[in-house]
Amino acid sequence: MKKTLTLFLLTFCYFVSFAAGTSSVKGIVTDKTTGDPMIGAMVILKNKDGYSRSVSTGLDGSFNFKNVPEGHLEIEVKYVSYAQSEENFDLKRGEERFFKVQLESKVNSLTDVTINARADSGSDKSARRLVQKSDQVINVVSAKTIELSPDITVANVTQRVSGVTIERSNNGEGQYAIIRGMEKRYTYTLIDGFKIPSPDNKNRYVPLDIFPADLISRLEVYKSLTPAMEGDAIAGAINLVLKDAPDKFTVWANLGAGLSQSVADRGFTEFGNNSSTYRSPRINNGDNYNATIGDFSNNPLHFSNSKLPIGTIAGLSIGGRTTNKKFGALVSLSYQNIYKNTNGVFFQTDVDPVSNAPLVTDIQRRVYSTQQERTSVITRFDYQFNKNNKISLDAAYIDLAQNQYRYTSDTSLTLARTGMGQGRVTESPRSIRNVQNIYNFNIHGDHHITDQLSVNWTAIYSKATANENRYDLSLITGRTLQADGSVAQQPVTVDALKGQGQTFAYNSDQDKSGYLNFVYTPEIANTKVEFTAGGMYRHKTRSSTFDDYTLGLPLNNSTQTFNGNVDNNTFAVSTLQGTATDPLNYDFTENIGAAYAQFKFTIGKLQTVGGVRYENTDQSWTDALPVTQLGKTGSIKYYDFLPSVNFKYMLSDQQNLRASYYSAISRPNFYELIPHTSGDPDADYQEVGNPYLKHATSDNYDLRYEFFPKALDQFLAGVFYKKINDPIEYSLINNGLGYVSEAGNFGTAHNYGFELDATKYISRFGVRANYAFTQSSITTTKRQDFKDANGNNTFRTVDQSRPLQGQSKNTGNLSLLYKDSKSGFDAQVSAVYTGERINSVSAYLDNDVWQKGFVTLDFSAEKRIFKNFYIYGKATNLLNTPYQLFIKLPYPALAAPGASGQAVEYQQAGKDTFVRRDTYQQYYILGLHYKL
Amino acid sequence: MKNIFVKLIVASGFTLMLNACHKEEVVHISQPLVSTANAITTDTLKGTIKGTLLTGKTYYFSSDLTVNDGDTLLLQSGVHLIAIGDGLTPATSPEIFMHGTFISLGTKDNPNYITVKNAADLHTQAAAQKYDNVLLGWWGGITCTPAAATSTHPNPQGGDAIIKWTHIEFGGGPAGASDDQSFYTSGSPRYNIYYANITKNLIIEDSWFFGSKDDNVRTAGGKVSIMRNTFELCGGVGGEFFNMKSGTVGDLAYNMFIGAATNSLKASDAGTTGVQCHVNMYNNTMVNGGFRQTKTGRGGSIDFEKSARGSIYNNLIVNCRFGVRITSDADVKNVAYNNQLYYGYSPALVQQFYSLDGIGVKQSGDILSTTPQDNNPMFYGYDVNLFNFTTNPGPVNASIQPYNVIAISGSNFKLLAASPGIGKGKTDITPLSSVTTTGTYGTTITLPGKDIGAYQNDGTGNQH
């Protein structure tokens, strides 16, 4: 295995220089209690003749003195809050002396109240230890790694974990994690081990870009479950472990400035605030209220250019513990304000009704200016009554406010299209203000009742909300052919029917949960067995409202040109009462009750954790449908028994072999259960809800070898296999009257692959690399258009197998690290490769839209400038990696304008059909850290 | 003793794996509420009804009406069915939800009226060139769709709609809580008639349509026979007199169209039925269409768009903003067209006899000239040069269009004997005749005529 590792490292051209000839002193410094290497310990080597040299230990705890004079020497090793170590020795000429220095923590030996080892849980050491000691298959990213990484949001951090890729939002920032190529519905997000509700008005999953990275102590990605964990994680779970109150008074501050290359190049478009209301006039005034033009504000459609807005990254954490260590407190504040632009080109596609080949209907140029403002406050208090009783209280408020301007210029490739550079043009300036926040209150108690019995409980109230206001203007112009062959530019006019649109969407998702666990650890047959049993209950209420108001042009003033200022146009409210019947108006209740029993014991080298979990699901809803339609109200109930077992065979102190099985489920999203119909009425097919949608279930198998050779080094290699029954996918179905797009259950999907993860440090240099191979297959029904024997255009349905949406066959990460503790300099270069994957599943055979494989490259560095002050810099997306979508079907041979195969920019006959290309350019951050 | 654990390990390893147990969902979904139909006993209609509206009587409704699957609502001749509403909100613009069969048997001497209470006033305002109220959309129209599926009726198909000698006017109020979001999103204007029963028949003969807010009739499936009707002044800022989507198959002939916001007839295979939109349009007269549509890239008389097929013969197209428009994404090889007579007041109109953004070109039997005001169709009682299209090329506000440009207003669109359209029609073409029933509850198809347009010199064709 070591050979493999060496080879692995050689491929990355890693050079180490060797010292030769003269005498030298080398060694490694470790923590006496934990055995972990100590990074940055001060090692001083001196003699009576005035020779004195000092170095600090590297990432692997090692140190090295070259050209040391022979004779009597003294070596001293120091580290804050650890007892100093000294040793005298004689060194011969040409000798190479190696020391193993163990330092003992002063803190532990001074207190007689035993407090759970409160080692810095955000360190790389503890992260690595967690991976090794864990009962299950897990990957961990430490706060230290995050701090040094180029990432400022949790979403972006997740992509550094093996087998995890991210789905980006339209400003290029990561938003959702895709674990092992499985759609985001198969993953849940936890804060400190407890589930949080989602602000999304259609889905359960939580957007991860809402969390600033500096709030967390570590990020854990669980790839197998134990019975004590909630069972709806077929792909896995993401746990954000927040920082704990530290043992000693700690202040940590961070202030940085950010700059986007695209903003520097093109400026940033801002818009005004709604001066009337953020909630819909209908919600403010009741269902029967007839809105007037005075209820609406034009401000969000007033655009102005800001030359060079500078981003802000700021954080402050203050924490500590009373002298008796009983009471601890931590307050963390975080603020980020980021401005970015996106530039893109996009084709709307359809298929040719005879050949089923891709047909482009519109070409759209898009420009986005996106401001993201994240504000978070986290407070943690814990109190230890005595050695047997402890309670903690956490409160968190996390907020993401996004202001996004978008300008699209859409040239129709069918309407008024008689050649390149012609066609009807629809121009749509749009602004969106979206505010999402999550409140989370958590009270937790731990009680040791006897030596063998303890109990812990948690009560949680949490609420996620999102409020979105969208404003758009529909403008029409065009370049049309004249009889003399010339092309005339049409004036820009306001679309009389659509005019101005104002949308008000609000969602709240509230959880009240309670957890109770008993831990009983008797000794049976001389083996300590840990029995855990417990349960949880969660009452979730979700409520979504949605109103879309159209301000069209008055009939007697229906032809208005647009001169750039919307105030010069006259509008009239066309939809007086909003859209109370939009399917996004619904109330959903979900009660989950769960109980489990778990055992854990170790015989010899084999640790076994297993048991079974029971989860009961009880859902009900009321939606906006009329009573004359199916499904105004509904209820769904089911339960699952979910067994799991995790074996860990400890081959040696440094090596584990793990095997695990767990059973899991995935509950459908709320919105897809509710029997709604939505989508553009003129679209080829509508999206409908499916109240008969079943929850997906899965059997998951993992096998992993883990090797922790020394210091921070690790090597993980694993294989996995998942069999998913009733996976949920969208497909076309015939509902008796026509075809609609509906979420359904599709037989059995298989997902398997392997993962490699290696970290190796040599003195000041380190390399972290991982690679994952994933393969999956699912079969769904697609539509294929053709001309029948009678010459009529029609279609048939065909079953087609494909990988799961979002699954890349190959993904990999490579980071090169440099760390010099003495001068306080850290640097890293990180690259992520994400192989091609399905971006969206088409209803048509072979027309799935794929995302091209891509590499992103980020850089970050930190340097101590004065005592506790550090200066740092981060530069992301150095390669300006584009986001590119395509259809794996050749663009048809040249044909007439307006027809399938017409000549248009970006498309080349015979090459894959081009769908989209967005670029975000680089982002730079420069800042200062302060740590006390 | 360690044996216990070994056994436990083995047990956990194998039996638990096999014992994962997932209970099937127990699902309770509220079923569509179907109210028992009431017989018609008074002149005020409400709720769910079935039966016959009697000759010569007037009936009123101020809230939505429903006719259940399998039931029939029959209007004898001379019936006035009056919607009472203000058109401002869904609740105050009532709609007829027709899941059964709708029959309106007006006669030439005793036509039926499905209109609003203030119809007379609205007609007066229209005649005075005041259209704001006329095109407001006062009620919700007649919506013919299959009923929601229930356990007892898992696959309802909807019913036929048979409309003869009937005036239908002033529909278009905003859609709301009772509407199916798949075609009427909240707040959007409704049509005088929406028909989406793909296996059933839509027969509209010898009837009159006036003053819809957006589209007048839209079909999303159905076998159609649309014969000898008159369509006037529909669509405020857009909308078609007759808009056909996927699943529509049949004939449209001898119709008189004047003053459409956009097209008079539009065929497109948009929507997903698997039955290609296939329609024949012959011997129609279209006057002054397309000027209120504010968007570029739209039509003004006849459009064949996305994958639609069919034929266009013997139509008389006068002063329309765009003539026949066959876009390149239509089923071009299967769109046959010829023998149209075009008249254009201005150079702009003449240039668009075959819309410049379409693939249509002059055919052998077409009567068209590149010179403005050539080939005057010589109407019996209508001056084709009464409005200056050179100074008002479109898009225009309705308010600048005189009443006689967008409504019949006493004009007579029969052709004089000297008209260039006389005897130039193609008669050896065959209607699709998708509606096969004939008689009182069937259709009477008038075959293609020798004179171009809706009125034949032998007195056949449009009877209005």
Short mmCIF file of C-alpha atoms in Angstrom, two decimals, chain B residues 188-336:
data_model
loop_
_atom_site.label_atom_id
_atom_site.label_comp_id
_atom_site.label_asym_id
_atom_site.label_seq_id
_atom_site.Cartn_x
_atom_site.Cartn_y
_atom_site.Cartn_z
CA SER B 188 -55.11 35.69 -17.49
CA PRO B 189 -58.00 36.56 -19.83
CA ARG B 190 -60.40 33.76 -20.76
CA TYR B 191 -61.90 33.21 -24.21
CA ASN B 192 -65.46 33.19 -25.50
CA ILE B 193 -64.99 29.47 -26.11
CA TYR B 194 -62.24 27.12 -25.04
CA TYR B 195 -62.55 23.61 -26.42
CA ALA B 196 -60.23 20.71 -25.54
CA ASN B 197 -62.14 17.45 -26.06
CA ILE B 198 -59.88 15.69 -28.51
CA THR B 199 -62.23 12.82 -29.32
CA LYS B 200 -65.31 15.02 -29.60
CA ASN B 201 -66.81 17.46 -32.09
CA LEU B 202 -66.89 21.23 -32.11
CA ILE B 203 -69.45 22.47 -34.61
CA ILE B 204 -69.97 26.20 -35.02
CA GLU B 205 -72.25 27.22 -37.86
CA ASP B 206 -73.87 30.47 -38.98
CA SER B 207 -73.00 32.16 -35.69
CA TRP B 208 -71.67 35.58 -34.67
CA PHE B 209 -68.80 36.48 -32.37
CA PHE B 210 -68.04 39.92 -31.02
CA GLY B 211 -65.83 41.66 -28.50
CA SER B 212 -63.58 39.14 -26.75
CA LYS B 213 -60.69 40.45 -24.71
CA ASP B 214 -58.03 38.11 -26.10
CA ASP B 215 -58.51 35.00 -28.26
CA ASN B 216 -62.13 34.54 -29.25
CA VAL B 217 -62.11 30.75 -29.69
CA ARG B 218 -59.21 28.52 -28.79
CA THR B 219 -59.08 24.81 -29.40
CA ALA B 220 -56.57 22.43 -27.85
CA GLY B 221 -57.91 19.27 -29.46
CA GLY B 222 -61.16 18.33 -31.13
CA LYS B 223 -62.76 17.61 -34.50
CA VAL B 224 -63.96 20.92 -35.82
CA SER B 225 -66.36 22.14 -38.43
CA ILE B 226 -66.51 25.93 -38.45
CA MET B 227 -68.85 27.07 -41.20
CA ARG B 228 -70.36 30.37 -42.35
CA ASN B 229 -69.80 32.40 -39.19
CA THR B 230 -69.12 36.10 -38.71
CA PHE B 231 -66.34 37.30 -36.42
CA GLU B 232 -66.01 40.99 -35.52
CA LEU B 233 -63.77 43.09 -33.27
CA CYS B 234 -61.94 40.66 -31.01
CA GLY B 235 -58.71 41.08 -29.06
CA GLY B 236 -57.60 44.25 -27.31
CA VAL B 237 -53.84 44.17 -27.82
CA GLY B 238 -53.45 40.68 -29.22
CA GLY B 239 -55.39 37.51 -29.74
CA GLU B 240 -56.90 35.56 -32.62
CA PHE B 241 -60.44 35.04 -33.80
CA PHE B 242 -59.83 31.32 -33.98
CA ASN B 243 -56.66 29.87 -32.48
CA MET B 244 -55.99 26.16 -33.03
CA LYS B 245 -53.42 24.04 -31.20
CA SER B 246 -52.31 20.42 -31.28
CA GLY B 247 -55.10 17.89 -31.67
CA THR B 248 -57.38 20.14 -33.74
CA VAL B 249 -58.54 18.54 -36.99
CA GLY B 250 -61.19 19.85 -39.40
CA ASP B 251 -62.47 22.54 -41.73
CA LEU B 252 -63.02 26.28 -41.45
CA ALA B 253 -64.90 27.78 -44.36
CA TYR B 254 -67.14 30.66 -45.47
CA ASN B 255 -66.35 32.67 -42.38
CA MET B 256 -66.31 36.45 -42.44
CA PHE B 257 -63.61 38.02 -40.27
CA ILE B 258 -63.20 41.74 -39.66
CA GLY B 259 -60.95 43.61 -37.25
CA ALA B 260 -58.86 40.89 -35.60
CA ALA B 261 -56.15 42.06 -33.21
CA THR B 262 -53.82 39.51 -34.78
CA ASN B 263 -54.80 36.60 -37.02
CA SER B 264 -58.22 35.53 -38.06
CA LEU B 265 -57.16 31.90 -38.23
CA LYS B 266 -54.04 30.46 -36.65
CA ALA B 267 -52.95 26.84 -36.67
CA SER B 268 -50.04 25.49 -34.63
CA ASP B 269 -49.19 22.05 -33.30
CA ALA B 270 -48.01 23.47 -29.96
CA GLY B 271 -49.12 21.38 -27.02
CA THR B 272 -48.75 17.68 -26.57
CA THR B 273 -51.55 15.49 -27.85
CA GLY B 274 -49.79 13.35 -30.42
CA VAL B 275 -52.50 14.28 -32.95
CA GLN B 276 -51.09 16.78 -35.40
CA CYS B 277 -53.00 20.00 -35.89
CA HIS B 278 -54.49 19.54 -39.37
CA VAL B 279 -56.95 22.07 -40.73
CA ASN B 280 -58.29 23.20 -44.06
CA MET B 281 -59.21 26.86 -44.47
CA TYR B 282 -61.16 27.76 -47.58
CA ASN B 283 -63.44 30.50 -48.86
CA ASN B 284 -62.99 32.83 -45.90
CA THR B 285 -63.00 36.61 -46.09
CA MET B 286 -60.61 38.53 -43.85
CA VAL B 287 -60.65 42.29 -43.62
CA ASN B 288 -58.44 44.75 -41.71
CA GLY B 289 -56.74 42.19 -39.46
CA GLY B 290 -53.57 42.31 -37.38
CA PHE B 291 -53.22 45.99 -36.53
CA ARG B 292 -53.66 45.88 -32.76
CA GLN B 293 -50.99 43.21 -32.16
CA THR B 294 -48.08 45.13 -30.65
CA LYS B 295 -45.39 42.46 -31.11
CA THR B 296 -43.30 41.96 -34.20
CA GLY B 297 -43.17 38.52 -35.77
CA ARG B 298 -46.88 37.82 -35.65
CA GLY B 299 -49.50 37.46 -38.38
CA GLY B 300 -52.56 39.37 -39.55
CA SER B 301 -54.81 36.92 -41.36
CA ILE B 302 -53.82 33.24 -41.62
CA ASP B 303 -50.88 31.66 -39.82
CA PHE B 304 -49.54 28.13 -40.10
CA GLU B 305 -46.93 27.77 -37.40
CA LYS B 306 -45.08 25.11 -35.49
CA SER B 307 -45.64 21.77 -37.20
CA ALA B 308 -49.21 22.53 -38.28
CA ARG B 309 -50.45 21.09 -41.59
CA GLY B 310 -53.44 21.64 -43.83
CA SER B 311 -54.55 23.78 -46.73
CA ILE B 312 -55.42 27.39 -47.55
CA TYR B 313 -57.60 28.01 -50.62
CA ASN B 314 -59.98 30.61 -52.03
CA ASN B 315 -59.55 33.11 -49.20
CA LEU B 316 -60.09 36.81 -49.74
CA ILE B 317 -57.57 38.83 -47.76
CA VAL B 318 -58.16 42.57 -47.72
CA ASN B 319 -56.04 45.18 -45.97
CA CYS B 320 -54.56 42.76 -43.48
CA ARG B 321 -51.25 43.72 -41.89
CA PHE B 322 -49.85 40.36 -42.97
CA GLY B 323 -51.20 37.95 -45.54
CA VAL B 324 -50.74 34.20 -45.46
CA ARG B 325 -47.86 33.43 -43.10
CA ILE B 326 -46.38 29.95 -43.20
CA THR B 327 -43.40 29.89 -40.87
CA SER B 328 -40.46 27.62 -41.63
CA ASP B 329 -41.21 25.48 -38.58
CA ALA B 330 -44.68 24.58 -39.91
CA ASP B 331 -45.08 21.17 -41.55
CA VAL B 332 -44.18 23.04 -44.72
CA LYS B 333 -44.40 20.11 -47.12
CA ASN B 334 -47.95 19.47 -46.03
CA VAL B 335 -49.31 22.97 -46.24
CA ALA B 336 -51.06 23.42 -49.60
#
